[in-house]
CSV table of C-alpha atoms in Angstrom, one decimal:
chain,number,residue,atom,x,y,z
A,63,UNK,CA,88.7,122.4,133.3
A,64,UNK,CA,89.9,125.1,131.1
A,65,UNK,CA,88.2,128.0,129.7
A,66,UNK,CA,90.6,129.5,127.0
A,67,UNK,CA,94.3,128.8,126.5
A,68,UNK,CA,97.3,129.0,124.3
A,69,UNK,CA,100.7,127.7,124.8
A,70,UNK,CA,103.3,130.2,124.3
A,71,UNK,CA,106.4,127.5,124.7
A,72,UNK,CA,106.5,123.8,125.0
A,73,UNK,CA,108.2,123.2,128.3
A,74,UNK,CA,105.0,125.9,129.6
A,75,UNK,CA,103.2,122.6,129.8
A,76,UNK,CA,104.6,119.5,131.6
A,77,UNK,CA,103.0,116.3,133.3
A,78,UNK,CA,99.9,116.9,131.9
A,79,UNK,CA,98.1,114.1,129.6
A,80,UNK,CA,94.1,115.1,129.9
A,81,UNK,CA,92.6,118.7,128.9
A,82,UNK,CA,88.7,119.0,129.3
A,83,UNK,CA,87.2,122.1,128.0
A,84,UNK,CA,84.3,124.6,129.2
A,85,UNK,CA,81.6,126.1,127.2
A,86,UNK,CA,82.7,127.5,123.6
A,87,UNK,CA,86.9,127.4,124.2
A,88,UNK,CA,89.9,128.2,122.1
A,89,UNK,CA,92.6,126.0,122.7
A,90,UNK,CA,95.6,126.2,120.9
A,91,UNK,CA,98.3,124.1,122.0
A,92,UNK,CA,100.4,124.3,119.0
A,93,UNK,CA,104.1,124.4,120.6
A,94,UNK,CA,103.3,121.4,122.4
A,95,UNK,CA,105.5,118.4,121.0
A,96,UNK,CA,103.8,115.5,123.6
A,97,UNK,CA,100.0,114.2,123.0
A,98,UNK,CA,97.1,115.0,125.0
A,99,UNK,CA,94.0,113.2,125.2
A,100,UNK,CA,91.2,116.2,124.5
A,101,UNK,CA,87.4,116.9,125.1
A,102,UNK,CA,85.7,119.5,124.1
A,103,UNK,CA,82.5,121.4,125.6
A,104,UNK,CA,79.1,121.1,124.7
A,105,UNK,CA,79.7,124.4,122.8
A,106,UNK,CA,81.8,125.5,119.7
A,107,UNK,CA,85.0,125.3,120.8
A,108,UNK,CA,88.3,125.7,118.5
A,109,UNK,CA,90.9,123.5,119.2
A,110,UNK,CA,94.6,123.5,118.1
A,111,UNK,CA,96.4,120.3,119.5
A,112,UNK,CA,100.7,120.3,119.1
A,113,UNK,CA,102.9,117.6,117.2
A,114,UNK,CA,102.4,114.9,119.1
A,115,UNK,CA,100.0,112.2,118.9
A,116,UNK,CA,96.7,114.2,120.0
A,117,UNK,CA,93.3,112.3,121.1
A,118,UNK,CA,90.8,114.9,120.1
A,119,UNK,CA,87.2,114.5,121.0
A,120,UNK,CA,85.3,118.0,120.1
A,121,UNK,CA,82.0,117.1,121.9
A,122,UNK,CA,79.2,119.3,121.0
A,123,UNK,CA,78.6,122.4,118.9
A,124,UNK,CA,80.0,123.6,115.6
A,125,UNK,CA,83.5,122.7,116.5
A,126,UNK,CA,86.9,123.8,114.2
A,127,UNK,CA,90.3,121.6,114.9
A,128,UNK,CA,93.2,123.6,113.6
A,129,UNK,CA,96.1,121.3,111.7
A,130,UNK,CA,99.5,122.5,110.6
A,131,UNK,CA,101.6,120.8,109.0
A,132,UNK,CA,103.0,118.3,111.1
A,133,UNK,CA,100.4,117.8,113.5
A,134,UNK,CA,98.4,114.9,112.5
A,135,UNK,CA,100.7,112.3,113.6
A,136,UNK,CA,100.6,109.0,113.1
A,137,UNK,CA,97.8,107.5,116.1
A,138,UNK,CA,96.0,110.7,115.8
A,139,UNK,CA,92.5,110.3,116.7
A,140,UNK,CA,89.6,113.3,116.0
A,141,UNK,CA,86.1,113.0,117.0
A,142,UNK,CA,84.0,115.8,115.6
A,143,UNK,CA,81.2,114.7,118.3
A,144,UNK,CA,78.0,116.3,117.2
A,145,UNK,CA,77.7,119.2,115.8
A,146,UNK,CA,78.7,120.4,112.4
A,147,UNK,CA,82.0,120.5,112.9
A,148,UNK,CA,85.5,121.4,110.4
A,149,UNK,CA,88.5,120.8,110.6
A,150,UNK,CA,91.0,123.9,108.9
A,151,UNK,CA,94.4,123.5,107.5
A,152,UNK,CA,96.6,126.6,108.7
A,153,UNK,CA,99.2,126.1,106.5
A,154,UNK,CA,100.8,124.6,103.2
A,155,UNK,CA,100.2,121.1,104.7
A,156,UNK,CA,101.1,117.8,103.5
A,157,UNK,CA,99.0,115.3,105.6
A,158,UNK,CA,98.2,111.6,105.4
A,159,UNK,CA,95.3,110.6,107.5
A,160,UNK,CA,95.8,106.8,107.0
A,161,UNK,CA,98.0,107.0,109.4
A,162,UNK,CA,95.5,108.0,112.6
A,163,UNK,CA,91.4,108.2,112.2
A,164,UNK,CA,89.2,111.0,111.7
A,165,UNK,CA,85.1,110.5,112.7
A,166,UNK,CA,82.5,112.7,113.0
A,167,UNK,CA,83.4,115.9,111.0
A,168,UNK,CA,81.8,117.6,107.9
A,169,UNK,CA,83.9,119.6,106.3
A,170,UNK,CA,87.7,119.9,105.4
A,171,UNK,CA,89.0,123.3,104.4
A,172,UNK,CA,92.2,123.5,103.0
A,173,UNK,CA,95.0,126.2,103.5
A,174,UNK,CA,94.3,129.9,101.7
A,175,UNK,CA,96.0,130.2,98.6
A,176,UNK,CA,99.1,127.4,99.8
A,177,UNK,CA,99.7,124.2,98.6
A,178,UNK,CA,98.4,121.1,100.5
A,179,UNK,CA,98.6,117.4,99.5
A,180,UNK,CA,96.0,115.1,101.2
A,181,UNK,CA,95.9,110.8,101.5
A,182,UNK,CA,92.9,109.4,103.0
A,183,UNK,CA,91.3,106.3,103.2
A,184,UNK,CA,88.2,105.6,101.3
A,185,UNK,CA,85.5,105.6,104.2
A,186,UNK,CA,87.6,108.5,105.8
A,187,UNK,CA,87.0,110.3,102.4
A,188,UNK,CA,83.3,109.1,102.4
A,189,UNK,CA,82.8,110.4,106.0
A,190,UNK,CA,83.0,114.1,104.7
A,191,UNK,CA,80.1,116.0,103.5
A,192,UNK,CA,82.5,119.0,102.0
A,193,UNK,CA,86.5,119.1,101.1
A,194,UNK,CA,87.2,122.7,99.6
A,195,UNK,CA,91.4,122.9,99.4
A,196,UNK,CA,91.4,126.4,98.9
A,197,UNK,CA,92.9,128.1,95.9
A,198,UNK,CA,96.4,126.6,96.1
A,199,UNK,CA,97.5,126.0,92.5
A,200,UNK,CA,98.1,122.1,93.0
A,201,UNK,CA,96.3,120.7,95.7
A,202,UNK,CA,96.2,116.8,95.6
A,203,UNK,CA,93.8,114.6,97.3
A,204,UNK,CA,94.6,110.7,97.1
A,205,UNK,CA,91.8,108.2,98.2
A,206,UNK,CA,93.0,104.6,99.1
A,207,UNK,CA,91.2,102.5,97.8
A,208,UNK,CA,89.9,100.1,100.7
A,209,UNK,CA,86.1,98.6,101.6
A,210,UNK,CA,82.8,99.1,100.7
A,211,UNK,CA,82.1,102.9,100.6
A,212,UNK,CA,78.7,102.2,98.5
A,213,UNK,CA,76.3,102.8,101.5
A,214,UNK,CA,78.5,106.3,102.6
A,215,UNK,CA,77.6,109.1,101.4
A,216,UNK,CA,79.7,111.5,98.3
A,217,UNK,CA,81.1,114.5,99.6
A,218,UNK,CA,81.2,118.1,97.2
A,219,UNK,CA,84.4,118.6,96.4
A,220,UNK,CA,85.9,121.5,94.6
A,221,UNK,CA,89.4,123.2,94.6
A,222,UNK,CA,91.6,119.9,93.9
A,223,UNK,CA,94.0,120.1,91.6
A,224,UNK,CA,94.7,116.7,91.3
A,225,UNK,CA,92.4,113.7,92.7
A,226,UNK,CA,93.6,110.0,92.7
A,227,UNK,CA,92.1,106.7,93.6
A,228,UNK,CA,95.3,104.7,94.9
A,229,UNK,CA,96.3,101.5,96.4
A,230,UNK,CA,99.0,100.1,98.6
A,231,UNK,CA,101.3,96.9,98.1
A,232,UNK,CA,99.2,94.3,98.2
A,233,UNK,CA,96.1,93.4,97.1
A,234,UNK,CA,93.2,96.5,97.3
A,235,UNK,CA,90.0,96.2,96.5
A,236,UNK,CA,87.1,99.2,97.1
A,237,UNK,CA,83.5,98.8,96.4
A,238,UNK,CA,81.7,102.1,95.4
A,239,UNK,CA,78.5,103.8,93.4
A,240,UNK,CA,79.8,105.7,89.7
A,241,UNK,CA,79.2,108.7,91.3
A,242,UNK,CA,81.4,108.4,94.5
A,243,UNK,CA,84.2,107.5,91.9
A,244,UNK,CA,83.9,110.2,89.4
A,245,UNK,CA,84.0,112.4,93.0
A,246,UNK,CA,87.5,111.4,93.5
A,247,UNK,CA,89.2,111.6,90.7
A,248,UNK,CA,89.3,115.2,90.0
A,249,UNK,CA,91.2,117.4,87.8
A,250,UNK,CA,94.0,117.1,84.7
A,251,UNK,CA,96.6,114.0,85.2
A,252,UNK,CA,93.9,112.2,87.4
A,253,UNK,CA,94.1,108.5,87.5
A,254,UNK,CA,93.7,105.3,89.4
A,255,UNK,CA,96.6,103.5,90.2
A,256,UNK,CA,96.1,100.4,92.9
A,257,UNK,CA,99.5,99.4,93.3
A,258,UNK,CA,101.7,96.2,92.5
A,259,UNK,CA,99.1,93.4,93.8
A,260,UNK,CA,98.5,91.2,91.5
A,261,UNK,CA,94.5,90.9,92.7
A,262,UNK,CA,93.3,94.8,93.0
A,263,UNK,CA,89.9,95.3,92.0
A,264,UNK,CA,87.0,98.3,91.8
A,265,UNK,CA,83.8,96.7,92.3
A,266,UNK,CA,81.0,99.6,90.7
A,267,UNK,CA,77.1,99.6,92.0
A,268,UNK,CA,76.8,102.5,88.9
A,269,UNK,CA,77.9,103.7,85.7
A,270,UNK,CA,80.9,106.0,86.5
A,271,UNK,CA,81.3,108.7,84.0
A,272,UNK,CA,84.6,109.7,84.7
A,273,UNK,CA,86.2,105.9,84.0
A,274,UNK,CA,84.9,105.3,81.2
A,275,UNK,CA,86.6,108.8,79.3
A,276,UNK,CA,89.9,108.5,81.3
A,277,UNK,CA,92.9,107.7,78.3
A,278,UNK,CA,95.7,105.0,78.7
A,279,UNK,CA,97.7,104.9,81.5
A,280,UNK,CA,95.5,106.6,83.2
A,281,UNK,CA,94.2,103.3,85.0
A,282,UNK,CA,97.4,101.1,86.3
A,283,UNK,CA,98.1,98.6,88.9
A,284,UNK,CA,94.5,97.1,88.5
A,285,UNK,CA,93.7,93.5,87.6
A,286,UNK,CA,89.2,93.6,87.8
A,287,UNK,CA,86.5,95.6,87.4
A,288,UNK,CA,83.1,94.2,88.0
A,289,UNK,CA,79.6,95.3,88.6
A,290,UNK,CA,78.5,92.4,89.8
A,291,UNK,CA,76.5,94.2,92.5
A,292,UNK,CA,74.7,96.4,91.0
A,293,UNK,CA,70.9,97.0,90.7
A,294,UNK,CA,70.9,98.4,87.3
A,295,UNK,CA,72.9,97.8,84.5
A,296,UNK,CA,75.7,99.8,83.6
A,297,UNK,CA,78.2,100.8,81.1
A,298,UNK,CA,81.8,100.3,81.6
A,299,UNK,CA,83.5,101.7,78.3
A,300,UNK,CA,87.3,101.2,78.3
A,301,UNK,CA,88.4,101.3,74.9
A,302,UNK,CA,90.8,104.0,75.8
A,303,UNK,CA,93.3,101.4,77.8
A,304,UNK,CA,96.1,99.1,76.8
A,305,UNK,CA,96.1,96.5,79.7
A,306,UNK,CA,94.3,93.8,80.3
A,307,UNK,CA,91.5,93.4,82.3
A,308,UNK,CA,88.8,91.3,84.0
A,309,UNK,CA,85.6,92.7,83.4
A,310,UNK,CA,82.3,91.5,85.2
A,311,UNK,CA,78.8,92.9,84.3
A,312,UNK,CA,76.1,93.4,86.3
A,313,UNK,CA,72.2,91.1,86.6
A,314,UNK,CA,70.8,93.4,84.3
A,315,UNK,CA,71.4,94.3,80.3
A,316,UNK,CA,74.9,96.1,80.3
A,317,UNK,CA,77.0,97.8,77.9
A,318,UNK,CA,80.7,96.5,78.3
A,319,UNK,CA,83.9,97.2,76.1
A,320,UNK,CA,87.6,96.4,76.6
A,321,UNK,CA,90.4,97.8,75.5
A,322,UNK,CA,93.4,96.9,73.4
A,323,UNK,CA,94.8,94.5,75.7
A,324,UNK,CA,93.6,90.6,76.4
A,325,UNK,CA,90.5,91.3,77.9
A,326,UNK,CA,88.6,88.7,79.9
A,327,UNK,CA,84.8,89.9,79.9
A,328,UNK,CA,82.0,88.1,81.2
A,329,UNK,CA,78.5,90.0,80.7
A,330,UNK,CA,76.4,88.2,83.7
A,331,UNK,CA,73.0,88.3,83.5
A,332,UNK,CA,70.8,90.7,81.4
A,333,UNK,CA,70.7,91.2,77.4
A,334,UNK,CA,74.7,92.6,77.4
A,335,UNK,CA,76.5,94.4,74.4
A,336,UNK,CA,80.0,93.4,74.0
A,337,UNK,CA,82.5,94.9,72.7
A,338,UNK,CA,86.2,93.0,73.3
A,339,UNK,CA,87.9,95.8,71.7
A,340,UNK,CA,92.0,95.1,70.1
A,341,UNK,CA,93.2,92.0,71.8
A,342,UNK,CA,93.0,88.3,71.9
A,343,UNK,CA,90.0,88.1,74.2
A,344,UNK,CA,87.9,86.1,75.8
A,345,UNK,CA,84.0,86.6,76.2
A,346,UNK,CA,81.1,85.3,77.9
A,347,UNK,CA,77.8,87.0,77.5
A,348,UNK,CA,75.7,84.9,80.6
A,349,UNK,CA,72.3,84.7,81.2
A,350,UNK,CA,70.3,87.1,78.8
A,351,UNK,CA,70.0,87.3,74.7
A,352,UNK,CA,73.3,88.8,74.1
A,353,UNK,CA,74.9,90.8,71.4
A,354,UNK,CA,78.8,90.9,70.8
A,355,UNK,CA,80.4,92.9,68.6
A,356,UNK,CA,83.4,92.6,66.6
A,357,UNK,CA,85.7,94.8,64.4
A,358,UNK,CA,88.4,93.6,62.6
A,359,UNK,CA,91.8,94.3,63.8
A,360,UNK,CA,94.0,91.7,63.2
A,361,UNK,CA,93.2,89.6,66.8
A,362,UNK,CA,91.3,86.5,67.1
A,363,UNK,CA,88.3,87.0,69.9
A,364,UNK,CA,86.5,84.0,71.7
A,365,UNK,CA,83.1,83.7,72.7
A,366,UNK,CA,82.9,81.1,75.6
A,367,UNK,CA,79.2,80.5,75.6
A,368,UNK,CA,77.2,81.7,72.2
A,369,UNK,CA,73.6,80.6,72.0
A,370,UNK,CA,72.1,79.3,69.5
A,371,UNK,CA,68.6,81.6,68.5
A,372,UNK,CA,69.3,84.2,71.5
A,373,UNK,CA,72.8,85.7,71.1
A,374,UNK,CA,73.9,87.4,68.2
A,375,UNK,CA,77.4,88.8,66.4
A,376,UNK,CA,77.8,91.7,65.0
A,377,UNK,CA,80.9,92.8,62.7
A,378,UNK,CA,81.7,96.5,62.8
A,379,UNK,CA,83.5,98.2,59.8
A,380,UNK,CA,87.3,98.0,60.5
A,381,UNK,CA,90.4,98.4,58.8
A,382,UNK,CA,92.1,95.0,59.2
A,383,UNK,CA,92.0,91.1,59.3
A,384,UNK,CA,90.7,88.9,62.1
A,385,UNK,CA,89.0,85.8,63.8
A,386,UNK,CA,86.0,85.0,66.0
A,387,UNK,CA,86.1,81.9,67.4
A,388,UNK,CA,83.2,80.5,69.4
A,389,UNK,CA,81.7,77.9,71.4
A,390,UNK,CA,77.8,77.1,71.3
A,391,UNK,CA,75.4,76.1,74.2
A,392,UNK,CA,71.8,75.3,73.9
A,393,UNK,CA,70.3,73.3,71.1
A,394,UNK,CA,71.7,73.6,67.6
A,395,UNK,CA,68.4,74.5,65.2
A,396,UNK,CA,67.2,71.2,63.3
A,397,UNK,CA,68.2,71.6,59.6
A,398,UNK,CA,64.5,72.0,57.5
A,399,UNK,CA,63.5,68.4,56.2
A,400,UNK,CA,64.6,66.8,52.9
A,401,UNK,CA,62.1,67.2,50.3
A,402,UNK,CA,59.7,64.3,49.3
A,403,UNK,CA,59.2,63.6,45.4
A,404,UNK,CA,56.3,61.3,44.5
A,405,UNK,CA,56.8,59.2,41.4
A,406,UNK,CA,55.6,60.6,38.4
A,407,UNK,CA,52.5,59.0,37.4
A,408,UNK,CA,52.5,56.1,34.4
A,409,UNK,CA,51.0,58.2,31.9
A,410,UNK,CA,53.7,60.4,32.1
A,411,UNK,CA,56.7,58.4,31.5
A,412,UNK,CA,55.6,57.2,28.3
């Protein structure tokens, strides 16, 4: 069991795998290059593990785990335990924490006035309650966009430079409230960018702010965006963008528009307002009296499924030529009855 230590050298510690601390120790094992499996006290300890592939479980008390550069390796595992504990970049660090787990810890402090860049999974992100990087001119956080992060909780961020919402290769989809994603991407040059699946999609329980002001080319490398699970309606504006997209509404009376390129929008349930935007695109209101709007721009727009004395069109003023095409369900109204004429009477045709 060891009280307080600090490796001057790493060949001072050999054949050694398991460190177990006492009450409130500082452990700083930075020139080590081999992992160790370690447990804190019950107490604050701070705890410095080396480049290898360290198994950090802090225990109890307000704990602080040390990283450098370099030290969170890939199959790094840190437990904050109980506790409200933090983990502390010592220097300029570029760190991706995909690559091992991180559980149990409050807060992330950057480095002081250095540069760090930061990936992250989504629930990993979720998991902290504060990520302050410091007052390095560009700090970067990216968030990988993976799972259902709704029911987590939003942490306060502040000092990021630059905060993304990114994806891998394949196909990525994340489920999160408005507010979770206007939390993550932070700062000038922020954007979302999912990667080259052709099936990557943001599924949002709230309005988010943030997405629905971000310009073209800020979103790429995303196919959907639905809101099919959330409780209230919501507002997804993205007039701003140039691909197209699969947009999905919500049960309740949403506010959707597309953007310029073929948009496929469907409104679900509720009394929607749609706007397709530029494009050729394709819209279905759903359950609910709902009202599409359309501007002329020189594209043709179709609605899939207009009802007959519950949706409505709208035309907003434009500066160019275009189409609506639609389709009809429900029952056409009856045209009024044809008028009956009596015959005059015989006095009156003489």
């Amino acid at each position: 069991m060891v009280r307080s230590s600090t490796s001057t050298s790493n060949g001072q510690i050999v054949n050694i795998e398991t460190v177990t601390l006492a009450t409130a120790v500082t452990l700083n094992l930075s020139n080590q290059t081999e992992g160790f499996t370690i447990t804190g006290s019950g107490s604050s300890d701070t705890i410095t593990g080396g480049t290898g592939a360290d198994t950090i479980s802090a225990g109890g008390g307000n704990d602080t785990i040390n990283l450098a550069d370099g030290q969170f390796t890939s199959g790094e595992s840190i437990d904050g335990g109980s506790g409200s504990d933090t983990i502390v970049l010592t220097n300029a660090a570029t760190i991706d924490f995909t690559t091992g787990s991180v559980t149990g810890v409050e807060t992330l402090s950057g480095s002081v006035g250095l540069i760090d860049q930061l990936t992250m999974s989504a629930s990993q992100w979720a998991g902290f309650t504060t990520i302050n990087l410091g007052t390095g001119s560009a700090n970067a956080l990216n968030v990988v966009a993976s799972g259902d992060i709704s029911g987590l909780g939003t942490p306060v961020v502040s000092n990021i430079t630059i905060g993304n919402l990114t994806g891998t290769g394949g196909n990525d989809t994340i489920t999160l409230t408005g507010a979770q994603l206007d939390a993550i991407i932070q700062g000038a040059g922020v954007g979302i960018s999912l990667g080259a699946g052709s099936g990557d999609t943001i599924n949002l329980t709230s309005t988010s702010t943030d997405l629905n002001t971000l310009g073209d080319g800020s979103i790429t490398g995303v196919e959907a965006i639905s809101a099919s699970t959330a409780a209230a309606g919501v507002q997804i504006l993205l007039g701003n963008q140039s691909e197209a997209l699969t947009i999905t509404g919500s049960a309740s009376a949403d506010t959707i528009t597309g953007g310029a390129g073929a948009d496929t929008i469907n409104g679900g349930g509720g009394a929607d307002l749609i706007r397709g935007g530029a494009g050729n695109d394709s819209l279905t209101g759903g359950a609910g009296a709902d009202q599409f709007r359309f501007q002329s721009n020189g594209n043709t727009d179709t609605v899939t499924d207009f009802a007959v004395g519950s949706d409505k069109i709208g035309f907003l003023e434009g500066t160019g030529t275009g189409a609506v095409n639609y389709s009809t369900s429900g029952t056409p109204a009856a045209p009024p009855p044809r008028p009956q004429i009596s015959p005059l009477p015989q006095q009156l045709r003489q």
